[in-house]
Structures are given as structure tokens and as C-alpha cells.
Amino acid sequence: MRDVAVLGVGLNKKWGELWEMSLRDIFTEAALNALDDAGVDRVDSMVVGCMTGGLFVGQEHLGSLLSDYLGMNPAAATRVESACASGGAAFRQGFLEVASGASDLVLVGGVEKMTDVSGDEATYALSAASDMEYEAYNGITFPGLYALIARAHMHQFGTTREQLAHVSVKNHRHGAKNPVAQYPFEITLQDVLASVMVADPLHILDCSPITDGAAAAILCPVEMAQKISKQPVVKVLASAQASGTIALHSRKDLTWFESTAKAAEKAYKMAGKGPEDLHVVEAHDCFTIAEIIVIEALGLAEHGKGGQAAESGMTALGGRIPVNTSGGLKSKGHPVGATGVAQVVEITRQLRGESGARQVKGARVGLTQNMGGTGGSSIVHIFETV
Amino acid sequence: MRDVAVLGVGLNKKWGELWEMSLRDIFTEAALNALDDAGVDRVDSMVVGCMTGGLFVGQEHLGSLLSDYLGMNPAAATRVESACASGGAAFRQGFLEVASGASDLVLVGGVEKMTDVSGDEATYALSAASDMEYEAYNGITFPGLYALIARAHMHQFGTTREQLAHVSVKNHRHGAKNPVAQYPFEITLQDVLASVMVADPLHILDCSPITDGAAAAILCPVEMAQKISKQPVVKVLASAQASGTIALHSRKDLTWFESTAKAAEKAYKMAGKGPEDLHVVEAHDCFTIAEIIVIEALGLAEHGKGGQAAESGMTALGGRIPVNTSGGLKSKGHPVGATGVAQVVEITRQLRGESGARQVKGARVGLTQNMGGTGGSSIVHIFETV
């Protein structure tokens, strides 16, 4: 396998309710920013993560649409989907394409246009990440599934309602320093606890929002990046993906994301690194309870003790291992197909030292963890400046 | 890049209106058949092509769902989409994964469950392969787009209505020898011409049907296949993909699939073969006009002369280069996400000499061409027994 580098990254100017932009506009803005950042104007191939163009905007065949609109024809262009981990899965496919030697320059994008439908329609579309026939069609919503997980974690380990809130407070504190963020402001513990209930014990401020947005990264061989890049070269040390049970009822332990643990295990092995070597992490905080279990599954906290991490400041900027310096899904926003690629954008900038007010000083090794559904799929990447 | 082989292949027992089976059942039947054929019971990774689980059955996150249901967790599992070329795109991703060295055994599947929705809903779902905002939302259907292409070809090259019909007659003649086929019977030229009009000049018997079905293939390094396979080893000589304009209004030449021509050019170069070296071809005959232009773009006929191919018998079993010995999309059926993988199944069996009544004698080199939308994406693979 060839060594692979991230040559450039890009996001939209702003994430949120982008009513004046179509899906193709949103994607193209981020892709052009990534091409500018990489200093290239052509790619050999494109891979685009999107969860459900079909249910959100009635458009499939996104590889062709977006290659065409971006002016990249006749480049190969494929859309990849793994629910809310679509971006991470797309990044992995792009990584494999460069690693295999089939392409030198690959644009990996992620996009979701979520605000053109009603709240009911969005709830239905997002449920398509669960086991529809056994879960959603029997009445449970996506926040409902995570509420079950949260209750189990509280019951089994004594995780408190306040600890959940600390995750959200921390991520908003980080996001307040990120101009792209949909909700770039701080919130208090009281704000979370007093916010409207969605699915007990999860309040609205435990939940990531509905967001329009895109993210893009340009991949190439490390050797090429070392020749043409004016920035520190960020190498992809590891790319790993694993599947877990899609439905909660088949899960041995409701308080655990086996797919994240397995993907992390593979990634640490491939990278020759462990959790103790990481300087900065972007983790999938679709709900506050998700970040708590994810940092346990990544080995950053013991199983059952993830609730203490945000509360103690361990995962905050300035703490032992800052998690979600971008604001995470909660504050930055969660355009589901874009999220996994946006995590790579944040880590790349951190490792290049370009993160301004939210820079982790001296960060050289970073990790992204992107998750589909309630943990049915997880993708972990590890990066290092070389 | 490592050399990649097809270790095993599988389909459902029967394609058609599989009302008693859910999407997961359909996929699993084909996948288990491929695993049996390969003689393995585990894979490192899965890639699943599906056009629109969202619009047909309300289910995304198919990688996770199908890995779980097949008992393959914690294997990586990703869904790939490129409209009607989703299967071909999935096969290419699986190829890259083995070629890169990231995985040894990869299951590539394709599936679509299309008959659980009404005709109107199916028309809408399939339109998602076109440029929805500029084409379908302004009223044109998918057969309508291909009717424009057919009219242009007839006008520019004198292609006749009868020549279109000959494609369908030939593919039904082939499909009559394929027990899996949805419509395994012969039809006459008069049947096609007398059948109900869908979009002038295309009659219903020019159009591939709505189908439930799945297909699967197991990929591994050629070296491994040579050690463990009891069958002739089928090597993937080339894997190439290209994009063209998604919307017809942006196309310079309505009578041409530039994406197919570009993908074929790349594939021939990678394989070190030309059209004259092929013994058997599976081509994307979603409509009769499609096969005519595709064989031109593959270099099997001059541009404008594809209409004569089926009429003259050149592309029939026993002719110079048999095209769609499986019955093609027209007779075998077209579960859109499965089609590209099913083409690989047919070519693999042909190259192994297992095709019974429809065997092309001495076939050693075969090609598959899978196309998304009206040619917005094309994927070409070339295979050889080694």
C-alpha cells in the first residue's frame, strides 16, 4: 500500500439552514475550497459521502451530479453511504483508491441538505439509519434509541444527567470559537437541563441539530504531497472500519459501541499508536451519550467512566485530550453525510497548526471517529504530521 | 497493486416480484450462494451496491444491516451508489480494497427491492438517477429521456424501429436459457412493435422491467485464488469508471455515452486488450437504444452502426461477439443496484465454462459495462481466465 496524505481540506463558509443553496451548490463550495487549499485544479477520482439524498432532496446518482457540476468529468465519481458515517466511509474508500495506486489525486467529499423537508420527514429519513423493519416502523425514533442507551449507561455505571450535559456545554464552548459552526455560542449546564425534553433523559440540547453543509478533502500519495504542498504534510496513518449490530435488540451490551472498539483496535494497530499518543480527537457526538461511550470505546476512558471526562475537563481544550475542538456535531452542526469528512478537516487543520483560538498546542497526532446509526458502523482514522 | 480474482459468485434462485422476501432476505440468499461457490465462510469486508433503499423500502445504512444479517460483523461494510451502476461501482470499490492490500477477502453485493412501491413511486425513485432539479421535476420520466436519445440516434444515423426491437428479441432469446431470469421466454419482432407505447419511440418491450433481486461476488488476490479455488481462476484484468454529464441538455452529442467510451478506453489500456480480444460481453441494456449505443462506445461497432449489430446476429449467441448472454437487463430483470454485480456473475460463469445452454464456446476474455442514469456514470471491467 502506498502512504497517503491529506493535501487539502475545505468546508462551507457557514453551516446551518442554507435555504438559498441547493445540494449541488453546498457541495461545490466546500469542494472548491479544498481544491484551493490543495493547490490543484483536477482530480482523478471523486468519492462523495451522503446518507440519503433520496429522502432529503429526491436526488441519487450524486457522484455523477457533483462531478459534472464541479467540472471534473470524466473523472470517476462514486457516492458512498453508511448512514451518519457516510463521510468517514467515503474517506476510507478514497484512501484505498490512492493506497492501491489506482489514482493519485482523489477528492473525498461529504454533503447533506437536510432542511428542505418537514420535521416529520427528517425524522423518517434519519430513522433509515436504524433497522427500519424492527425499530422505526414499530414506532421508535432515533433520539428514542439513544435515550435507551443513555438510560442503560446511567443505570449500569451511575452516569449522571449532569455529566451528559457537560458534553454539550464543552462542545458549545469549543464551537463558539469556530466561525463555520451552526450554533457558535456557549451554553450553560442549566440551559441543557432546562431545555425541552426530546426522549427522556435526552433534552434538545443533548441532540445534534439538522444541518445543511458539506466538507471536502483532497488525498494523494505522501511522496507527491511532500513535493507540491506548501503546508505541513498530514499523513493518514490508519484507516479502519467495523460493523456492529444495526438494531439495539441484538446487542449484548446496550452501553457499548462494539463497532467503534473494533475499528479503533484495528486503527491503533495499523498506526502503531495507542490512545495515549493522541493529541486531538474528533468523535461522533450525535447525542451527548454517544460521545461518552465513544471515548470509552476509543480507550480514552475506562468503560463506564466516560461520563467523568467532560465533567473533569479532560476532554476540553486545555485538558489531557481535547475532543471535538470543532464544536462537534452538537455545536458545529451535523449534515450527516458531511460529518465524517468535516472531522478530517478539523484534525488536518489542528495538525497543521491552523486552528486559531481553538488550536491544540503542538498537536501532531489526531484521530477521527465517525459512526453510523446507533453504532451499526464505525470508521476510525489516525493522522500524523510527517 | 495486487492482482485480483473473482473467487465465487451467486445470484438468487429467481429474480422477479419477490413479495415474500424482504431486501435483507434477497441479499442474503445471493450472498450465501456466492460464499458457497467461493468455498469460504468469512470475509474481511463487504461492499454493497444499492441505488435507493431510501426511496424503495425506507432503509439506508445497508452495509451495517446486511453485514449484521449475514453474520459478518465486525467486518467493514459499506454501501455504494451510482444509480443503475451501483453494482459496478461497488465491484470497483471491492477491487480497489483487495488491490490495495487492505483486505484479502471482500464480498461485493448488489441488491434492489423495487416492487414494494406503486408504479408512480417507482417512476419517481428511478428518476433520482437523472438531474432531478432540471429534468424529472420539470416532468420528464426516465423512459422519456431514453426516448429522446433513441429519436436522435434514428434521426442522425437512420437507426430503425425494427433494429431497436432486435435488441430485445435477442436478449429474450438468451434469457429464455437462463432460469434466474424474470422473463425467461422468447418474444418476436412483432411482439415488440405491437406492445404498448411508453415514450415514443420506446414500447414497453424496449424497456427493462422493475425487479427484485440481488447478486454477489467474492474477491481475493489471484495468488490466494490459485491456492484455494477448485474452479478456473478468473482474474480482473481492468477496472475503470468515468463520469459524463448527468443531464441530457448539457450533452454535446445525444447519441453517445461519453462516460462509457472513456471508461472503456481506460479499461482496454489497463487490460492490454482491445474490443477484438473479447469473447463475451454483458452490457447495460436498460432500454434497447442503450445497448445499441453502448456497443458503439465499447468499440464493438462503429458510431451510428450499433443498430445493425443485433439485426445481423453479430451480438447474438453464435455471432461474432455475444452480448448479454444472461438475457440482459431486459429479460433477466433489472434490480438496479444488483445489475452491475450480476453482470460479473454471468461473465465469471462464462469464463469458467459453466453457462450450459448459453455458453460461449472457449470464452476466456469477457467484459462488463454498467451504466448509471442516461450515462452520467459508467463502469467497465475486463476479466480473463488465468
Coordinates of C-alpha atoms in Angstrom, one line a residue, chain B:
Chain B
M1 CA -1.5 -3.1 -7.0
R2 CA -2.1 -6.7 -6.3
D3 CA -3.8 -8.9 -8.9
V4 CA -7.4 -9.6 -8.0
A5 CA -9.5 -12.6 -8.8
V6 CA -13.2 -13.5 -8.6
L7 CA -13.3 -16.4 -6.2
G8 CA -17.0 -17.1 -6.2
V9 CA -20.3 -15.7 -7.5
G10 CA -24.0 -16.0 -6.6
L11 CA -27.5 -14.9 -7.5
N12 CA -31.0 -15.5 -6.2
K13 CA -32.7 -18.7 -7.4
K14 CA -35.1 -16.5 -9.3
W15 CA -35.4 -12.8 -10.0
G16 CA -38.8 -11.0 -10.3
E17 CA -41.5 -9.9 -7.9
L18 CA -40.2 -11.4 -4.7
W19 CA -43.1 -10.3 -2.5
E20 CA -42.4 -12.9 0.2
M21 CA -38.9 -11.7 0.7
S22 CA -37.5 -8.5 2.3
L23 CA -34.5 -6.7 1.0
R24 CA -32.3 -8.4 3.6
D25 CA -33.6 -11.8 2.6
I26 CA -33.0 -11.2 -1.1
F27 CA -29.4 -10.0 -0.5
T28 CA -28.6 -12.8 1.9
E29 CA -29.7 -15.6 -0.4
A30 CA -27.4 -14.3 -3.2
A31 CA -24.5 -13.7 -0.8
L32 CA -24.7 -17.2 0.7
N33 CA -24.7 -18.6 -2.8
A34 CA -21.5 -16.7 -3.6
L35 CA -19.9 -17.8 -0.3
D36 CA -20.8 -21.4 -1.1
D37 CA -19.4 -21.0 -4.6
A38 CA -16.1 -19.5 -3.2
G39 CA -15.8 -22.1 -0.5
V40 CA -15.3 -19.6 2.3
D41 CA -17.4 -18.6 5.2
R42 CA -15.8 -15.3 6.3
V43 CA -14.9 -12.1 4.5
D44 CA -12.8 -9.2 5.8
S45 CA -15.0 -6.6 4.2
M46 CA -18.3 -6.1 2.3
V47 CA -19.3 -3.5 -0.3
V48 CA -22.9 -3.4 -1.3
G49 CA -24.4 -1.6 -4.3
C50 CA -27.9 -0.3 -4.0
M51 CA -29.4 2.6 -5.8
T52 CA -32.1 3.8 -3.5
G53 CA -33.0 1.7 -0.4
G54 CA -34.3 5.0 0.9
L55 CA -37.0 5.6 -1.7
F56 CA -37.9 1.9 -2.4
V57 CA -38.0 0.5 1.1
G58 CA -37.2 3.4 3.5
Q59 CA -33.9 1.7 4.6
E60 CA -30.4 3.2 4.3
H61 CA -27.3 2.0 6.3
L62 CA -27.4 -1.1 4.2
G63 CA -23.7 -2.1 4.8
S64 CA -24.4 -2.4 8.5
L65 CA -27.8 -4.1 8.0
L66 CA -26.6 -6.7 5.6
S67 CA -23.3 -7.5 7.4
D68 CA -25.3 -8.0 10.5
Y69 CA -28.0 -10.2 8.9
L70 CA -25.3 -12.2 7.0
G71 CA -23.4 -12.8 10.3
M72 CA -20.3 -11.0 9.1
N73 CA -19.8 -8.5 11.9
P74 CA -17.4 -6.9 12.7
A75 CA -16.3 -6.9 9.1
A76 CA -16.3 -3.4 7.4
A77 CA -19.4 -3.0 5.3
T78 CA -20.1 0.0 3.0
R79 CA -22.9 0.8 0.6
V80 CA -22.0 2.3 -2.7
E81 CA -24.4 4.1 -5.1
S82 CA -24.1 5.3 -8.6
A83 CA -27.8 4.9 -9.7
C84 CA -28.2 1.9 -12.0
A85 CA -24.4 1.5 -12.0
S86 CA -24.3 1.0 -8.2
G87 CA -23.4 -2.7 -8.6
G88 CA -20.5 -1.9 -10.9
A89 CA -19.3 0.9 -8.7
A90 CA -19.4 -1.4 -5.7
F91 CA -17.4 -4.0 -7.6
R92 CA -14.8 -1.4 -8.4
Q93 CA -14.5 -0.4 -4.7
G94 CA -14.1 -4.0 -3.7
F95 CA -11.5 -4.5 -6.4
L96 CA -9.5 -1.5 -5.0
E97 CA -9.8 -2.8 -1.5
V98 CA -8.2 -6.1 -2.5
A99 CA -5.7 -4.5 -4.9
S100 CA -4.5 -2.1 -2.2
G101 CA -3.8 -4.9 0.2
A102 CA -6.2 -3.7 2.8
S103 CA -8.3 -6.8 2.7
D104 CA -7.9 -10.3 1.3
L105 CA -11.5 -11.4 1.1
V106 CA -14.1 -8.9 0.0
L107 CA -17.8 -9.7 -0.6
V108 CA -19.3 -7.4 -3.2
G109 CA -23.0 -7.4 -3.4
G110 CA -25.7 -5.6 -5.2
V111 CA -29.4 -5.5 -4.3
E112 CA -32.6 -3.7 -5.0
K113 CA -36.2 -4.4 -3.7
M114 CA -38.3 -2.4 -6.2
T115 CA -41.8 -4.0 -6.1
D116 CA -42.9 -2.8 -2.6
V117 CA -43.9 0.6 -4.0
S118 CA -46.5 1.8 -6.5
G119 CA -45.7 2.4 -10.2
D120 CA -45.7 6.2 -9.6
E121 CA -43.4 5.8 -6.6
A122 CA -41.0 3.6 -8.7
T123 CA -41.0 6.1 -11.5
Y124 CA -40.1 8.9 -9.0
A125 CA -37.4 6.7 -7.4
L126 CA -35.8 5.8 -10.7
S127 CA -35.9 9.5 -11.8
A128 CA -33.5 10.2 -8.9
A129 CA -30.8 8.9 -11.3
S130 CA -31.4 11.9 -13.6
D131 CA -30.8 15.5 -12.8
M132 CA -34.0 15.9 -10.7
E133 CA -34.0 19.7 -10.5
Y134 CA -33.5 20.2 -14.2
E135 CA -35.1 17.0 -15.7
A136 CA -37.5 15.0 -13.6
Y137 CA -39.0 17.9 -11.6
N138 CA -39.8 19.5 -14.9
G139 CA -41.9 16.5 -15.9
I140 CA -39.7 14.1 -18.0
T141 CA -39.6 10.4 -16.9
F142 CA -36.6 8.1 -17.3
P143 CA -38.1 6.3 -20.4
G144 CA -38.7 9.8 -21.7
L145 CA -35.0 10.7 -21.5
Y146 CA -34.1 7.5 -23.4
A147 CA -36.8 8.1 -25.9
L148 CA -35.1 11.4 -26.8
I149 CA -31.8 9.6 -27.2
A150 CA -33.4 7.0 -29.4
R151 CA -35.1 9.6 -31.6
A152 CA -31.7 11.4 -32.0
H153 CA -30.0 8.2 -33.0
M154 CA -32.7 7.3 -35.5
H155 CA -32.6 10.8 -36.9
Q156 CA -28.8 11.1 -37.2
F157 CA -27.9 7.6 -38.3
G158 CA -31.0 6.1 -39.8
T159 CA -31.4 3.5 -37.0
T160 CA -34.7 1.8 -37.5
R161 CA -37.6 1.0 -35.1
E162 CA -37.1 -2.7 -36.1
Q163 CA -33.4 -2.5 -35.1
L164 CA -34.3 -1.4 -31.6
A165 CA -36.7 -4.3 -31.4
H166 CA -34.0 -6.8 -32.5
V167 CA -32.0 -6.0 -29.3
S168 CA -35.0 -7.0 -27.2
V169 CA -35.7 -10.1 -29.3
K170 CA -32.1 -11.3 -29.0
N171 CA -31.9 -10.7 -25.3
H172 CA -35.1 -12.6 -24.6
R173 CA -33.8 -15.4 -26.8
H174 CA -30.7 -15.5 -24.5
G175 CA -32.8 -15.1 -21.3
A176 CA -35.0 -18.0 -22.2
K177 CA -31.9 -20.1 -21.4
N178 CA -31.4 -18.5 -18.0
P179 CA -33.5 -20.0 -15.2
V180 CA -32.9 -16.9 -12.9
A181 CA -34.4 -14.6 -15.5
Q182 CA -37.6 -12.7 -14.6
Y183 CA -39.0 -13.1 -18.1
P184 CA -37.3 -16.3 -19.4
F185 CA -39.2 -16.6 -22.7
E186 CA -38.7 -15.6 -26.3
I187 CA -40.5 -12.8 -28.0
T188 CA -40.9 -11.8 -31.6
L189 CA -40.2 -8.6 -33.5
Q190 CA -44.0 -8.2 -33.9
D191 CA -44.5 -8.6 -30.1
V192 CA -42.2 -5.6 -29.5
L193 CA -43.7 -3.4 -32.2
A194 CA -47.2 -4.2 -31.1
S195 CA -46.6 -3.7 -27.4
V196 CA -47.9 -0.7 -25.6
M197 CA -46.1 2.6 -26.1
V198 CA -44.2 4.0 -23.1
A199 CA -42.4 7.0 -24.6
D200 CA -42.3 7.3 -28.4
P201 CA -40.4 5.5 -30.0
L202 CA -39.9 3.2 -27.0
H203 CA -42.6 0.5 -26.4
I204 CA -42.8 -1.5 -23.2
L205 CA -40.8 -4.3 -24.7
D206 CA -37.9 -1.9 -25.3
C207 CA -37.7 -1.3 -21.5
S208 CA -36.1 -3.3 -18.8
P209 CA -38.6 -4.3 -16.0
I210 CA -39.0 -3.5 -12.3
T211 CA -37.3 -6.3 -10.5
D212 CA -36.4 -7.6 -7.0
G213 CA -33.1 -9.3 -6.9
A214 CA -29.5 -9.5 -5.7
A215 CA -26.1 -10.6 -6.9
A216 CA -22.8 -11.2 -5.1
A217 CA -19.2 -11.9 -5.8
I218 CA -16.2 -12.8 -3.6
L219 CA -12.9 -11.1 -4.5
C220 CA -9.5 -12.1 -3.3
P221 CA -5.9 -11.9 -4.5
V222 CA -5.1 -14.0 -7.6
E223 CA -2.4 -15.8 -5.6
M224 CA -4.9 -16.9 -3.0
A225 CA -7.5 -18.0 -5.6
Q226 CA -4.9 -20.1 -7.3
K227 CA -4.2 -21.8 -4.0
I228 CA -7.8 -22.4 -2.8
S229 CA -10.1 -22.4 -5.8
K230 CA -11.3 -25.6 -7.3
Q231 CA -12.5 -23.7 -10.4
P232 CA -10.7 -21.9 -13.2
V233 CA -9.4 -18.6 -11.7
V234 CA -11.0 -15.5 -13.2
K235 CA -8.7 -12.5 -13.0
V236 CA -9.9 -8.9 -13.0
L237 CA -7.7 -7.5 -15.8
A238 CA -9.1 -4.0 -15.6
S239 CA -11.5 -1.8 -13.5
A240 CA -12.3 1.6 -14.9
Q241 CA -15.0 4.2 -14.2
A242 CA -15.8 7.5 -15.8
S243 CA -18.5 10.3 -15.4
G244 CA -20.4 12.1 -18.1
T245 CA -23.0 14.9 -17.9
I246 CA -25.9 13.8 -15.8
A247 CA -28.4 15.9 -17.7
L248 CA -29.1 15.4 -21.4
H249 CA -29.3 19.2 -22.0
S250 CA -25.6 19.5 -21.2
R251 CA -24.5 16.8 -23.6
K252 CA -22.7 17.7 -26.8
D253 CA -24.0 14.6 -28.6
L254 CA -27.3 13.0 -27.6
T255 CA -26.4 9.8 -29.4
W256 CA -23.2 9.0 -27.4
F257 CA -22.3 7.8 -23.9
E258 CA -19.0 9.6 -23.3
S259 CA -18.7 8.0 -19.9
T260 CA -18.8 4.5 -21.4
A261 CA -16.3 5.4 -24.1
K262 CA -13.9 6.9 -21.5
A263 CA -14.2 4.0 -19.1
A264 CA -13.7 1.5 -21.9
E265 CA -10.6 3.4 -23.2
K266 CA -9.1 3.2 -19.7
A267 CA -10.1 -0.4 -19.2
Y268 CA -8.7 -1.6 -22.5
K269 CA -5.4 0.2 -21.7
M270 CA -5.2 -1.3 -18.2
A271 CA -6.0 -4.8 -19.5
G272 CA -3.8 -4.6 -22.6
K273 CA -6.7 -5.8 -24.6
G274 CA -9.0 -4.3 -27.3
P275 CA -12.6 -4.9 -28.4
E276 CA -11.3 -7.5 -30.8
D277 CA -10.0 -9.6 -28.0
L278 CA -13.4 -10.1 -26.2
H279 CA -15.3 -13.3 -26.3
V280 CA -18.4 -12.3 -24.3
V281 CA -19.9 -9.0 -23.1
E282 CA -22.6 -8.0 -20.6
A283 CA -23.8 -4.5 -21.5
H284 CA -26.3 -2.2 -19.9
D285 CA -29.5 -2.6 -22.0
C286 CA -31.9 -0.7 -19.6
F287 CA -33.6 0.3 -22.9
T288 CA -32.9 -1.2 -26.3
I289 CA -31.3 2.0 -27.5
A290 CA -28.9 1.9 -24.7
E291 CA -27.4 -1.4 -25.8
I292 CA -27.0 -0.1 -29.4
I293 CA -25.0 3.0 -28.2
V294 CA -23.1 1.1 -25.6
I295 CA -21.7 -1.4 -28.1
E296 CA -20.6 1.5 -30.2
A297 CA -18.9 3.2 -27.2
L298 CA -17.2 -0.1 -26.4
G299 CA -15.8 -0.2 -29.9
L300 CA -17.7 -3.3 -31.0
A301 CA -19.5 -1.3 -33.7
E302 CA -18.8 2.0 -35.4
H303 CA -20.6 5.0 -34.1
G304 CA -24.0 5.0 -35.7
K305 CA -23.9 1.4 -36.7
G306 CA -24.9 -0.2 -33.5
G307 CA -28.4 -0.7 -34.8
Q308 CA -27.2 -3.3 -37.2
A309 CA -25.5 -5.4 -34.6
A310 CA -28.4 -7.3 -33.1
E311 CA -30.2 -7.3 -36.5
S312 CA -27.3 -9.0 -38.2
G313 CA -26.8 -11.5 -35.4
M314 CA -23.3 -10.2 -34.6
T315 CA -24.2 -9.8 -30.9
A316 CA -26.3 -13.0 -30.6
L317 CA -25.1 -16.3 -29.2
G318 CA -23.2 -17.9 -32.1
G319 CA -22.4 -14.4 -33.5
R320 CA -19.0 -12.7 -33.6
I321 CA -19.3 -11.2 -30.1
P322 CA -22.3 -12.4 -28.0
V323 CA -23.7 -9.5 -25.9
N324 CA -26.0 -10.2 -22.9
T325 CA -25.9 -14.0 -22.9
S326 CA -27.7 -13.7 -19.5
G327 CA -30.7 -12.2 -21.1
G328 CA -29.5 -8.7 -20.2
L329 CA -31.5 -6.2 -18.1
K330 CA -34.4 -6.7 -20.5
S331 CA -35.1 -10.4 -20.0
K332 CA -33.2 -11.3 -16.8
G333 CA -34.5 -8.2 -15.0
H334 CA -33.0 -5.0 -13.7
P335 CA -32.9 -4.7 -9.9
V336 CA -30.9 -1.6 -10.4
G337 CA -28.3 -1.9 -7.6
A338 CA -27.7 -5.6 -8.3
T339 CA -27.3 -5.4 -12.1
G340 CA -23.6 -4.5 -12.2
V341 CA -22.7 -7.4 -9.9
A342 CA -25.0 -9.8 -11.8
Q343 CA -23.1 -8.9 -15.0
V344 CA -19.9 -10.1 -13.2
V345 CA -21.7 -13.3 -12.2
E346 CA -22.6 -14.0 -15.8
I347 CA -19.1 -13.3 -17.2
T348 CA -17.4 -15.3 -14.4
R349 CA -19.6 -18.3 -15.2
Q350 CA -19.0 -17.9 -18.9
L351 CA -15.2 -17.8 -18.4
R352 CA -15.4 -20.9 -16.2
G353 CA -17.4 -22.7 -18.9
E354 CA -20.4 -23.1 -16.6
S355 CA -23.1 -21.4 -18.7
G356 CA -24.9 -24.5 -20.0
A357 CA -27.2 -23.8 -22.9
R358 CA -26.0 -20.2 -23.3
Q359 CA -22.2 -21.0 -23.0
V360 CA -20.0 -19.1 -25.4
K361 CA -17.6 -21.8 -26.5
G362 CA -14.0 -21.3 -25.4
A363 CA -14.7 -17.9 -23.8
R364 CA -11.6 -16.7 -22.0
V365 CA -11.9 -12.9 -22.0
G366 CA -15.1 -11.1 -21.0
L367 CA -16.2 -7.5 -20.3
T368 CA -19.0 -5.9 -18.2
Q369 CA -20.3 -2.4 -18.8
N370 CA -22.7 -1.0 -16.2
M371 CA -24.2 2.5 -16.6
G372 CA -25.9 5.0 -14.3
G373 CA -28.8 7.2 -15.4
T374 CA -28.6 8.2 -19.0
G375 CA -24.8 7.7 -19.0
G376 CA -23.8 10.0 -16.1
S377 CA -21.6 7.2 -14.9
S378 CA -20.2 4.1 -16.5
I379 CA -18.1 1.3 -15.1
V380 CA -16.2 -1.2 -17.2
H381 CA -14.5 -4.3 -16.0
I382 CA -12.5 -6.8 -18.1
F383 CA -11.9 -10.4 -17.0
E384 CA -9.7 -13.3 -18.1
T385 CA -9.3 -16.9 -17.0
V386 CA -5.7 -17.4 -15.9

